[in-house]
Short mmCIF file of C-alpha atoms in Angstrom, two decimals:
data_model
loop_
_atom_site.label_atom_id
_atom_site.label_comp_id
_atom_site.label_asym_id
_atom_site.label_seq_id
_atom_site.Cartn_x
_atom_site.Cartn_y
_atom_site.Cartn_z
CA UNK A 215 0.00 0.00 0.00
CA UNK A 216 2.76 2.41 1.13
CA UNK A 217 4.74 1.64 -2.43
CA UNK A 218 1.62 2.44 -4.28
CA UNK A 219 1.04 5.45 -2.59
CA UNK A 220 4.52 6.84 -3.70
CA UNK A 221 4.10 5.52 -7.07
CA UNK A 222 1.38 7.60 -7.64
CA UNK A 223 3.60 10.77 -5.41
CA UNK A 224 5.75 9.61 -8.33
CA UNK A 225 3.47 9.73 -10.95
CA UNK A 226 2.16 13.41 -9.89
CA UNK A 227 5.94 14.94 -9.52
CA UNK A 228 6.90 14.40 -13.04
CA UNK A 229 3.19 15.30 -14.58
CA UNK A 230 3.66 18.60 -12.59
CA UNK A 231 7.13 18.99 -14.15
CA UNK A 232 6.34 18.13 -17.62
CA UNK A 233 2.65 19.84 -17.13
CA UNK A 234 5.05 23.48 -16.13
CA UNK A 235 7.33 22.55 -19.19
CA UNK A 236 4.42 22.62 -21.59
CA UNK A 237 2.73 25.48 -20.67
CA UNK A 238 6.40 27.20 -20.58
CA UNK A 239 6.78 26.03 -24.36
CA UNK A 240 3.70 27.83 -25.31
CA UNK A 241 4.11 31.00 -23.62
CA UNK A 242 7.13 31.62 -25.54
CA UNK A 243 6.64 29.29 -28.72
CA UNK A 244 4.46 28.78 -31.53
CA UNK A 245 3.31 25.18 -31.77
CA UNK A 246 3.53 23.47 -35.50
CA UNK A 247 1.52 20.17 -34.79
CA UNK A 248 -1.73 19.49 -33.55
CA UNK A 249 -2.75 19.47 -29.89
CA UNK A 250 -3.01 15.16 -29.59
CA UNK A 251 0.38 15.05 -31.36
CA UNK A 252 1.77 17.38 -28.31
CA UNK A 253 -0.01 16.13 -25.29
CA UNK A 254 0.61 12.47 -26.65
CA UNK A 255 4.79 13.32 -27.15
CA UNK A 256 4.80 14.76 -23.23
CA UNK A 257 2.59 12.18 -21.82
CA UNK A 258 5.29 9.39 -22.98
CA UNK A 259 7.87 11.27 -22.16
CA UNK A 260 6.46 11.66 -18.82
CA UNK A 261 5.77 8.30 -18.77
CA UNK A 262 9.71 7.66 -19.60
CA UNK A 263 10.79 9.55 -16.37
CA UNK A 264 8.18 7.92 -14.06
CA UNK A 265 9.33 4.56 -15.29
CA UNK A 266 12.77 5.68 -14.49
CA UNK A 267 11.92 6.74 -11.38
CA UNK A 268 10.31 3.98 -10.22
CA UNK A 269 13.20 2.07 -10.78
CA UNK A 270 15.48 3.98 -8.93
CA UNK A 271 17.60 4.83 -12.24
CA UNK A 272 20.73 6.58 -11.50
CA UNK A 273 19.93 10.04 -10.90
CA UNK A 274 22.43 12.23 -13.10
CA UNK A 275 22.03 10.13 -15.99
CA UNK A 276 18.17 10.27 -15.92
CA UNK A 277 18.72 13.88 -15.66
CA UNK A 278 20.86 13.81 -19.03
CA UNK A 279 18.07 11.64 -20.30
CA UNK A 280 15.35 13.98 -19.39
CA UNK A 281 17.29 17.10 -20.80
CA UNK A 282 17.31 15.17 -24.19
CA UNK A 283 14.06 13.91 -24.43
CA UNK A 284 12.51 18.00 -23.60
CA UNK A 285 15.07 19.12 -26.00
CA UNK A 286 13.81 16.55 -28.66
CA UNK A 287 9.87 16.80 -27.58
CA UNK A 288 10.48 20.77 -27.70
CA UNK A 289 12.13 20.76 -31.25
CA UNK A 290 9.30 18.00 -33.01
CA UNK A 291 6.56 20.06 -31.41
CA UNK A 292 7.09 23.83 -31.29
CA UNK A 293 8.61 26.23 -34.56
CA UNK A 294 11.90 26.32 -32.65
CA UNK A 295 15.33 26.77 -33.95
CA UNK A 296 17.92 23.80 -32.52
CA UNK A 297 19.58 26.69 -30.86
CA UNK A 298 16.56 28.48 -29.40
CA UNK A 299 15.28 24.61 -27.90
CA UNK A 300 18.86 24.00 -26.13
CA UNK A 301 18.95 27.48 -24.51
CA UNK A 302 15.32 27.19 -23.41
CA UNK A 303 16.02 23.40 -21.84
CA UNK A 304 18.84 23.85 -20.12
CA UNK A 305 17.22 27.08 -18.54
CA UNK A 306 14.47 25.20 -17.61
CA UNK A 307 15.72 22.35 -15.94
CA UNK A 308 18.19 24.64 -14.42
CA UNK A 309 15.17 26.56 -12.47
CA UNK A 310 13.72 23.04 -11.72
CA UNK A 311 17.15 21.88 -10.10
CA UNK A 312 17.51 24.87 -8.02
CA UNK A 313 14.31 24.78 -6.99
CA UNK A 314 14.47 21.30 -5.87
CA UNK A 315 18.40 22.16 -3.93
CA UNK A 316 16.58 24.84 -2.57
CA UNK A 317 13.62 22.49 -1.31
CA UNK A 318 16.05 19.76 0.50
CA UNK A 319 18.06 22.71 2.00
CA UNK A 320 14.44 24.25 3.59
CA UNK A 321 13.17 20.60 4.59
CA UNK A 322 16.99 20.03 6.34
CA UNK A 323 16.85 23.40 8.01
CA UNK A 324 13.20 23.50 9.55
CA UNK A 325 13.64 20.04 10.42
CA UNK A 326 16.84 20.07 11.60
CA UNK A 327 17.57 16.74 10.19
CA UNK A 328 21.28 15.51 9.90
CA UNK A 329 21.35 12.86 7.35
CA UNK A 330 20.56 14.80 4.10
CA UNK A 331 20.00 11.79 1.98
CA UNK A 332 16.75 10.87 4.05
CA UNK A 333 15.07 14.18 2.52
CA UNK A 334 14.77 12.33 -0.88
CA UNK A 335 13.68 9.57 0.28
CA UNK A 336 9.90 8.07 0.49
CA UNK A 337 9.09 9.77 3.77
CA UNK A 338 7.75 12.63 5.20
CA UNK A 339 10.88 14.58 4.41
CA UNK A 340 10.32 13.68 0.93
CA UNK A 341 6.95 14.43 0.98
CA UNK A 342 7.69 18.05 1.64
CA UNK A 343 10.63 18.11 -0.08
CA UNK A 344 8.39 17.31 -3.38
CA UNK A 345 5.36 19.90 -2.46
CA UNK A 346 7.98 22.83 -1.93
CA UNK A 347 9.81 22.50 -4.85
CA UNK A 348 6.92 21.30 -7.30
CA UNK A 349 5.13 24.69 -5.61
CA UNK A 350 8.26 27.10 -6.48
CA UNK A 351 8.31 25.35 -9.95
CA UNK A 352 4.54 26.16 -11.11
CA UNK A 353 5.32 30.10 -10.40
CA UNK A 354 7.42 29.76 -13.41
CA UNK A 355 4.57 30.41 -15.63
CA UNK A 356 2.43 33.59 -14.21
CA UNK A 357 6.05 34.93 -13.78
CA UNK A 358 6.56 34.20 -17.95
CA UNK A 359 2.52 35.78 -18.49
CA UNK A 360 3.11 38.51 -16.32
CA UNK A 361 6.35 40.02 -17.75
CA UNK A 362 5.96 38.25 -21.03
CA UNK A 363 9.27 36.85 -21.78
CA UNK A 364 9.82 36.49 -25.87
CA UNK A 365 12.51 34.94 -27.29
CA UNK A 366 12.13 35.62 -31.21
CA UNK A 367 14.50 38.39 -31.27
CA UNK A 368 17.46 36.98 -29.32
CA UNK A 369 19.47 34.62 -32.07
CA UNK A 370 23.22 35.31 -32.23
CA UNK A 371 23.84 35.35 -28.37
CA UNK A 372 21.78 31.71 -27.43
CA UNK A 373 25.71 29.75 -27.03
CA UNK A 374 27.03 32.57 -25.28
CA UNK A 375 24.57 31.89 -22.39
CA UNK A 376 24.55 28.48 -22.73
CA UNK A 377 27.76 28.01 -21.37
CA UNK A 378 27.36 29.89 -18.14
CA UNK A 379 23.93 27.79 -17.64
CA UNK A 380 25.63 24.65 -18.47
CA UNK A 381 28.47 25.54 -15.61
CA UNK A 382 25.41 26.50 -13.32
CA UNK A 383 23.84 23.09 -14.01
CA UNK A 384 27.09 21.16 -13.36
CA UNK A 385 27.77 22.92 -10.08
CA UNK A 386 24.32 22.18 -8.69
CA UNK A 387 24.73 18.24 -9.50
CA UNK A 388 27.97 18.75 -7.58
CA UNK A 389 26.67 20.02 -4.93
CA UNK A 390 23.48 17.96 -4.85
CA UNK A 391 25.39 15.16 -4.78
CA UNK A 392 27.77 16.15 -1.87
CA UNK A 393 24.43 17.22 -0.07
CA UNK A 394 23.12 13.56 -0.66
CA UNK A 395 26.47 12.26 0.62
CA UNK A 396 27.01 14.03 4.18
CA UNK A 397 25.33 11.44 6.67
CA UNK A 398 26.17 14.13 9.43
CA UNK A 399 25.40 17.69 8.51
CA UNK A 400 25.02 20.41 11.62
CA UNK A 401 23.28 23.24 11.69
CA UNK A 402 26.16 25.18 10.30
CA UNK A 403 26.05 23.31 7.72
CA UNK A 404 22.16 23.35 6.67
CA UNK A 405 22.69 27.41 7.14
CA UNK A 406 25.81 27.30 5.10
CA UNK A 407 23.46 25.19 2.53
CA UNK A 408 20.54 27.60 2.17
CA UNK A 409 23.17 30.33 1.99
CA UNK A 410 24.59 28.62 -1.20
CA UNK A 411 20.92 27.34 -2.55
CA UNK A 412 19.63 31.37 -2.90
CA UNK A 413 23.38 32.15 -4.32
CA UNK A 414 22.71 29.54 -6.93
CA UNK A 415 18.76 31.13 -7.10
CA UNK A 416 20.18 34.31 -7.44
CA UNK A 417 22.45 33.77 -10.14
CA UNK A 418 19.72 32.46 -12.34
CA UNK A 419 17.80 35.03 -11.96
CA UNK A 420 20.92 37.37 -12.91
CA UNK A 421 20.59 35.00 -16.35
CA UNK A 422 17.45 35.44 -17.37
CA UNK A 423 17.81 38.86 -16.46
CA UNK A 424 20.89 39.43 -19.19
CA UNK A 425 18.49 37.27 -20.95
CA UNK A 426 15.78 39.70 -20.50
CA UNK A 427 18.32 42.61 -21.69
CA UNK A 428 19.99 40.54 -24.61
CA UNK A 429 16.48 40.02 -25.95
CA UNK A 430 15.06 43.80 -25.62
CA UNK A 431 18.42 45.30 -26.98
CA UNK A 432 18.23 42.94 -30.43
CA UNK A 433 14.40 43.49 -30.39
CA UNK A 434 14.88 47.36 -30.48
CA UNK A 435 17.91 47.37 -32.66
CA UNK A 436 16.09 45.45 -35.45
CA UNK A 437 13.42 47.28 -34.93
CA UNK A 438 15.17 50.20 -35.69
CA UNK A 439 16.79 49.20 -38.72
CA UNK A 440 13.93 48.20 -39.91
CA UNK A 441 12.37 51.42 -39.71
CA UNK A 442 15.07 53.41 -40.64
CA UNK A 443 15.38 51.47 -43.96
CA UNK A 444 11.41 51.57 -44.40
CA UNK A 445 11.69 54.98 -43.93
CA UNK A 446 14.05 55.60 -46.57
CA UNK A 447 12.80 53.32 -49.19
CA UNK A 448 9.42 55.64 -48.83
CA UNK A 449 11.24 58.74 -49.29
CA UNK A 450 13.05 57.55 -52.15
CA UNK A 451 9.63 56.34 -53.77
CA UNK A 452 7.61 59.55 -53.03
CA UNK A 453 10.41 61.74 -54.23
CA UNK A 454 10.55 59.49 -57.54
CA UNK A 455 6.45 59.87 -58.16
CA UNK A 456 6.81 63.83 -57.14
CA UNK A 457 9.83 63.81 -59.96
CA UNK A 458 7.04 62.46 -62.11
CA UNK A 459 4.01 64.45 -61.28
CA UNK A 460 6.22 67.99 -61.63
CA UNK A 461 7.03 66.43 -65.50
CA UNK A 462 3.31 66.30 -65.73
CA UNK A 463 2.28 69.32 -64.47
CA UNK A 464 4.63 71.32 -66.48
CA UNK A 465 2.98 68.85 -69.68
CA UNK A 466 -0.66 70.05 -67.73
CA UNK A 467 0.37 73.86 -68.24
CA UNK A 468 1.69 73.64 -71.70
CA UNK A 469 -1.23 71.12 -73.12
CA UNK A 470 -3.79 74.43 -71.68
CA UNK A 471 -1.97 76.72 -72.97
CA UNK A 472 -2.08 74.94 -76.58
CA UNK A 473 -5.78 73.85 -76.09
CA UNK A 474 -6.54 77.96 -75.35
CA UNK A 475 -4.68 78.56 -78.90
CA UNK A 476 -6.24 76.22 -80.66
CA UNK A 477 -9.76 77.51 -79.20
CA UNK A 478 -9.19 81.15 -80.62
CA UNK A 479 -8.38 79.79 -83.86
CA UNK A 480 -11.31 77.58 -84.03
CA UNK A 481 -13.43 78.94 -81.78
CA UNK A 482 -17.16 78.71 -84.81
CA UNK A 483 -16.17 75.52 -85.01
CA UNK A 484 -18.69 72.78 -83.42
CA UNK A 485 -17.05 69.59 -84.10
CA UNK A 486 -13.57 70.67 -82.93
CA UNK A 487 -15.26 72.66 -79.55
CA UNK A 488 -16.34 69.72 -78.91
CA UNK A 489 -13.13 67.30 -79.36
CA UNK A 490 -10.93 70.03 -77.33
CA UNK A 491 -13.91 70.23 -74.48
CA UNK A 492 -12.91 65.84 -74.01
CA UNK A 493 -9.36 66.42 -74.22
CA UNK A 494 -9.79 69.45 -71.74
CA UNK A 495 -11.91 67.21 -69.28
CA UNK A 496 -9.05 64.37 -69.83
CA UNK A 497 -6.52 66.61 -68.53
CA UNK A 498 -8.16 67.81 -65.76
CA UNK A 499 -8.60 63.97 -64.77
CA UNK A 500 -4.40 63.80 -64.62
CA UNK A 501 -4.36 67.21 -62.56
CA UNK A 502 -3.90 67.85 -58.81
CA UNK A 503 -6.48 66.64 -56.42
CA UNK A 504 -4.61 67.77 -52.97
CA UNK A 505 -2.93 70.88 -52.27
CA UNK A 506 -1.78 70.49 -49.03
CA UNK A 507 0.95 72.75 -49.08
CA UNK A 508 3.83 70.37 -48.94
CA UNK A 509 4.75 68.59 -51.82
CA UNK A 510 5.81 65.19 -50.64
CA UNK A 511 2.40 65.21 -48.90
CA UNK A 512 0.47 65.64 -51.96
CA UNK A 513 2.08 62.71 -53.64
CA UNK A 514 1.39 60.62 -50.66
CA UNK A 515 -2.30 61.44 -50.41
CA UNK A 516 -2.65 61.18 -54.81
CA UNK A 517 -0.98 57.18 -54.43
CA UNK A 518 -3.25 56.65 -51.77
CA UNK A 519 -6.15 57.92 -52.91
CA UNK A 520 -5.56 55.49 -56.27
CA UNK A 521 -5.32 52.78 -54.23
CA UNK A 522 -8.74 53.71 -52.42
CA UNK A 523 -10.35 53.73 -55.65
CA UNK A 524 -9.39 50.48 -56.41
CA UNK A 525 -10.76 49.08 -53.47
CA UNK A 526 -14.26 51.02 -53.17
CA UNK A 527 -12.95 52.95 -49.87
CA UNK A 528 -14.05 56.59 -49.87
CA UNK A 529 -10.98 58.68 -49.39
CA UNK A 530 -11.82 62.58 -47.63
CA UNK A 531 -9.12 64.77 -46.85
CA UNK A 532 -9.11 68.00 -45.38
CA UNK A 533 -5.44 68.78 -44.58
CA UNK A 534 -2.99 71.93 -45.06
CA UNK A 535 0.27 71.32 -43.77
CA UNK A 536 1.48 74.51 -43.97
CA UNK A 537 2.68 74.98 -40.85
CA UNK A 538 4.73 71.65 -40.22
CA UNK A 539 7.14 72.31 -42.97
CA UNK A 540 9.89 71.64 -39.61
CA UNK A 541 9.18 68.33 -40.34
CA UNK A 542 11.57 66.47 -42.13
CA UNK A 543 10.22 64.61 -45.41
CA UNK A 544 11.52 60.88 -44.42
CA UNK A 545 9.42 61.47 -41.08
CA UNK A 546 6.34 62.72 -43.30
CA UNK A 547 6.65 59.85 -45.00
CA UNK A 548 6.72 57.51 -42.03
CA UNK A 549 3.61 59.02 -40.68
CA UNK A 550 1.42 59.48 -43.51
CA UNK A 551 1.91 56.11 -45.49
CA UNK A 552 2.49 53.75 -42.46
CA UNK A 553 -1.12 55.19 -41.16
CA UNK A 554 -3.00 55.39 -44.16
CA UNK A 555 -1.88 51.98 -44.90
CA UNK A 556 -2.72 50.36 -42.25
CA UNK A 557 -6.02 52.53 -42.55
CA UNK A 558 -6.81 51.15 -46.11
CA UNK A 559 -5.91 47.67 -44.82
CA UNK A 560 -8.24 47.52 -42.40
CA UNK A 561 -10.88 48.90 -44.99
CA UNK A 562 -10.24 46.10 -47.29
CA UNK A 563 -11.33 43.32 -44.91
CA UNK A 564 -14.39 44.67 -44.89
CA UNK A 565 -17.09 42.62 -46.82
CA UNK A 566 -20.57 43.49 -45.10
CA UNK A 567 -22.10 46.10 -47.21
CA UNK A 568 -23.97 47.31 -44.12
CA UNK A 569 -20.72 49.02 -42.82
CA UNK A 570 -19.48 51.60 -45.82
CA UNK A 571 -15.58 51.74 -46.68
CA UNK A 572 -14.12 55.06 -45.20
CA UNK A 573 -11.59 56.45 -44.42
CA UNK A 574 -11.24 60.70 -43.12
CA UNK A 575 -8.11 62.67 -42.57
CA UNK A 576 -8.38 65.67 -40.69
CA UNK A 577 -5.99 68.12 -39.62
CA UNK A 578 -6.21 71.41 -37.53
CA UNK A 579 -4.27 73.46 -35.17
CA UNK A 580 -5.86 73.51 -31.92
CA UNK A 581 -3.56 75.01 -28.63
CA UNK A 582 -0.31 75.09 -30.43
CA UNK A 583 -0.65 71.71 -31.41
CA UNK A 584 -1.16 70.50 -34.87
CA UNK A 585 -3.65 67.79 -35.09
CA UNK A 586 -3.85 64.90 -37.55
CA UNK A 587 -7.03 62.69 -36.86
CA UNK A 588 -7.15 59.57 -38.99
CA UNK A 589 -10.77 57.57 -38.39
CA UNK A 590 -10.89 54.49 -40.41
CA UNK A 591 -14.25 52.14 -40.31
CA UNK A 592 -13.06 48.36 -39.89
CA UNK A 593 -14.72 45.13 -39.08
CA UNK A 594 -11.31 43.15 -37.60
CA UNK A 595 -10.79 43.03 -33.64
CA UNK A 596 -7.95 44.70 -32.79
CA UNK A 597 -6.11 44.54 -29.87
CA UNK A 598 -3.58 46.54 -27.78
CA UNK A 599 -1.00 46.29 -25.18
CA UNK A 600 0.77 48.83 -23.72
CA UNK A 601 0.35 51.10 -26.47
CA UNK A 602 1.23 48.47 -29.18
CA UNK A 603 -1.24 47.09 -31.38
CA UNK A 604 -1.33 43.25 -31.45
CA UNK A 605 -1.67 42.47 -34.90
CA UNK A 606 -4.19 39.89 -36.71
CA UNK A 607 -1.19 38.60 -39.45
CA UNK A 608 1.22 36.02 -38.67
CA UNK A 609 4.50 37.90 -39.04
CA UNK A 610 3.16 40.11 -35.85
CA UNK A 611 7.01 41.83 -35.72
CA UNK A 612 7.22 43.01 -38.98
CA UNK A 613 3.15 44.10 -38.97
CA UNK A 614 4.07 45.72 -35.81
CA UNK A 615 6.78 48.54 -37.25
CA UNK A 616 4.36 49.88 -39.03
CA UNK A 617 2.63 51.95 -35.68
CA UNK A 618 6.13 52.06 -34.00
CA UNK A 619 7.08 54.01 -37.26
CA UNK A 620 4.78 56.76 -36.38
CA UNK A 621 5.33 56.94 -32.89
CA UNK A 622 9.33 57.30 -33.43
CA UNK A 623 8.54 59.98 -36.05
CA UNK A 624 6.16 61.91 -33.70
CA UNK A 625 8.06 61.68 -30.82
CA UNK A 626 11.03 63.26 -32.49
CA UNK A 627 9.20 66.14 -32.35
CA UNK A 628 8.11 65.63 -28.86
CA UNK A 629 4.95 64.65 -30.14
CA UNK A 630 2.39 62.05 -28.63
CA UNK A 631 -0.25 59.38 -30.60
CA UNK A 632 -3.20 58.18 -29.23
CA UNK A 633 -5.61 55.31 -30.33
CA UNK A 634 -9.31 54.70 -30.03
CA UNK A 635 -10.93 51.59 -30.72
CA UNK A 636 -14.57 50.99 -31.18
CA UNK A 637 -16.38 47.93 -33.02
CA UNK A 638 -16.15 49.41 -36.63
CA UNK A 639 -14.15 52.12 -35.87
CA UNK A 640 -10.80 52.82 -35.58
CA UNK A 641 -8.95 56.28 -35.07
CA UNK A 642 -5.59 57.57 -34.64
CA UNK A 643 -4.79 61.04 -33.34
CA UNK A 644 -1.58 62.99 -33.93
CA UNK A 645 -0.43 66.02 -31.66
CA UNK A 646 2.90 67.48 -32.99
CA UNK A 647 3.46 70.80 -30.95
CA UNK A 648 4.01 73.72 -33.15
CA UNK A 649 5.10 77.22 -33.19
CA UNK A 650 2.66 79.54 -34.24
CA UNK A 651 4.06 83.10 -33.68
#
């Protein structure tokens, strides 16, 4: 009776373990198989580690074992790079080691017991030995939803921290195993023992931190890059199409100028009133249809207004820019095609013909601020956190730059954006403060 009872002890250790691991995995991965195809893959490896358990396998090799079965379960399961899987393993069973060193060192301690090697054994010792440690272990995961730990950014520095975790790893098995060894430990000893446990504690937590840096240092820098190279493959296409448009306006002037010669020389004549009234009408068709008083701006609003028409969205502007000609053109570009795309994009998802296409661009000086108001109608849920909209499409990263465009634009001249979300309605507001002396 007493063996079944810590068979099944058994049995409920190393679900808990493999239950954390998995819900660990996808926190911080994307799975690429099927839900039975995962829960079936941990469930025998669980199974593998019970069965090893119960057989008193020796305990650093079913360690090893364990490591490579996660790091092979992780990798057949998840969209993980063989680099990525390691890193996240080792850390992993790392935690789960410490925790458990720092269990036996709490049991020893408030129990004052001397032989060490009793703690992990089938008695009460062990008993509480298991519930501490398998209770420090399952805070792993609100700890991973709470400061949302991601890992898609950090590539080139996974082996550089493997080694340190590796050493950390090593050095716990030592001392676990001198812990396990000492038949006669005083109360020096058990103090000495806790001291060391929270060292070890501490030091992965000083990992993960560097992890936590590593990873928000390459997020931001790519980020950046990718920007700044957006950024300047806009300007370069805007200034391009205004090259273009200025050849056509110049063509617009001369073509009236010709079309009010011809007129005075055949001005009683029906048929060719007529033919120069289509042509006229033609032309107008090519001519301006912003005048926003900023070039660049113009050409932005004339592509996007093309594309509108393409896609049944009703485009209305009202907009003179006049007085933000401080800002530079690659930033103009940055926030005026990242947020009427985005704006048209949401407009093109939208198939109900109860809710029209529309999007309206407003913008107005109000208390030394100029004001850009962009209201979109939408049907797509859209959600935010901490000022960063969570994106619908599957590359979320490079969707994201796209609203962290604008807001590094804006704030370079100290400006702010705010979002509102309704059902089918989405806006974006610009304040950029302005002189107006």
């Amino acid at each position: 009776m007493l063996s079944l009872f810590w068979n099944v002890v058994t049995v409920l250790s190393t679900a808990i373990e493999w239950i954390v691991l998995k819900l660990v995995l996808d926190e911080i991965s994307n799975q690429k198989v099927n839900k039975i195809k995962i829960n079936t893959s941990f469930i025998i490896a669980a199974l593998i580690i019970i069965v090893l358990t119960i057989i008193n396998f020796e305990m650093n090799l079913k360690l090893l074992i364990g490591i490579i079965i996660s790091y092979i379960v992780y990798l057949y399961n998840y969209d993980v790079s063989l680099k990525k899987a390691l890193f996240v393993i080792l850390i992993y069973y790392l935690l789960l080691m410490g925790f458990d060193i720092i269990g036996i060192s709490l049991v020893g301690f408030l129990n004052n017991t001397k032989d060490m090697s009793g703690i992990v054994g089938n008695n009460i010792y062990g008993l509480e030995l298991i519930i501490l440690s398998k209770f420090m272990l399952t805070l792993i995961v609100p700890i991973i939803k709470i400061f949302k730990i991601d890992l898609s950014n950090l590539k080139k520095d996974y082996m550089d921290l493997v080694i340190p975790i590796s050493t950390n790893i090593i050095s716990i098995v030592v001392i676990f195993g001198y812990i396990l060894m000492d038949k006669d430990t005083s109360h020096i000893e058990h103090i000495l023992i806790i001291v060391l446990s929270i060292v070890f504690l501490f030091s992965n937590i000083s990992i993960i931190k560097v992890v936590g840096r590593l990873m928000n240092e390459s997020k931001i820098e790519a980020e950046n890059e990718i920007i700044k190279e957006k950024m300047d493959m806009q300007y370069k296409y805007y200034s391009r199409i205004q090259e273009s448009q200025e050849k056509t306006r110049s063509l617009y002037h001369d073509m009236n100028n010709h079309i009010l010669c011809i007129k005075s020389m055949y001005e009683n004549n029906e048929a060719t009133n007529d033919y120069i009234k289509d042509i006229e009408d033609k032309i107008k068709s090519c001519g301006n249809t912003f005048s926003t008083k900023n070039m660049i701006l113009d050409v932005i609003l004339e592509e996007e207004k093309s594309i509108c028409e393409k896609n049944n969205i009703e485009f209305e502007v009202d907009l003179n820019f006049e007085k933000c000609s401080f800002i530079e053109a690659t930033d103009l570009c940055s926030i005026f095609s990242n947020m009427l795309d985005n704006a048209i994009e949401a407009c093109k998802k939208i198939e109900n013909p109860d809710i029209k296409r529309k999007i309206k661009l407003r913008g107005a000086i109000v208390n030394k601020y100029f004001v850009i108001r962009c209201e979109n109608t939408k049907v797509n849920p859209i959600n935010i956190d901490k000022d960063n909209i969570i994106t619908d499409k599957k590359d979320s990263f490079l969707h994201g730059i796209g609203i962290s465009s604008i807001r590094n634009s804006v704030e370079k001249y100290n400006g702010n954006v705010e979002i509102k979300i309704e059902e089918n309605r989405f806006v974006m507001i610009i304040y950029i403060p302005i002189d107006i002396n």
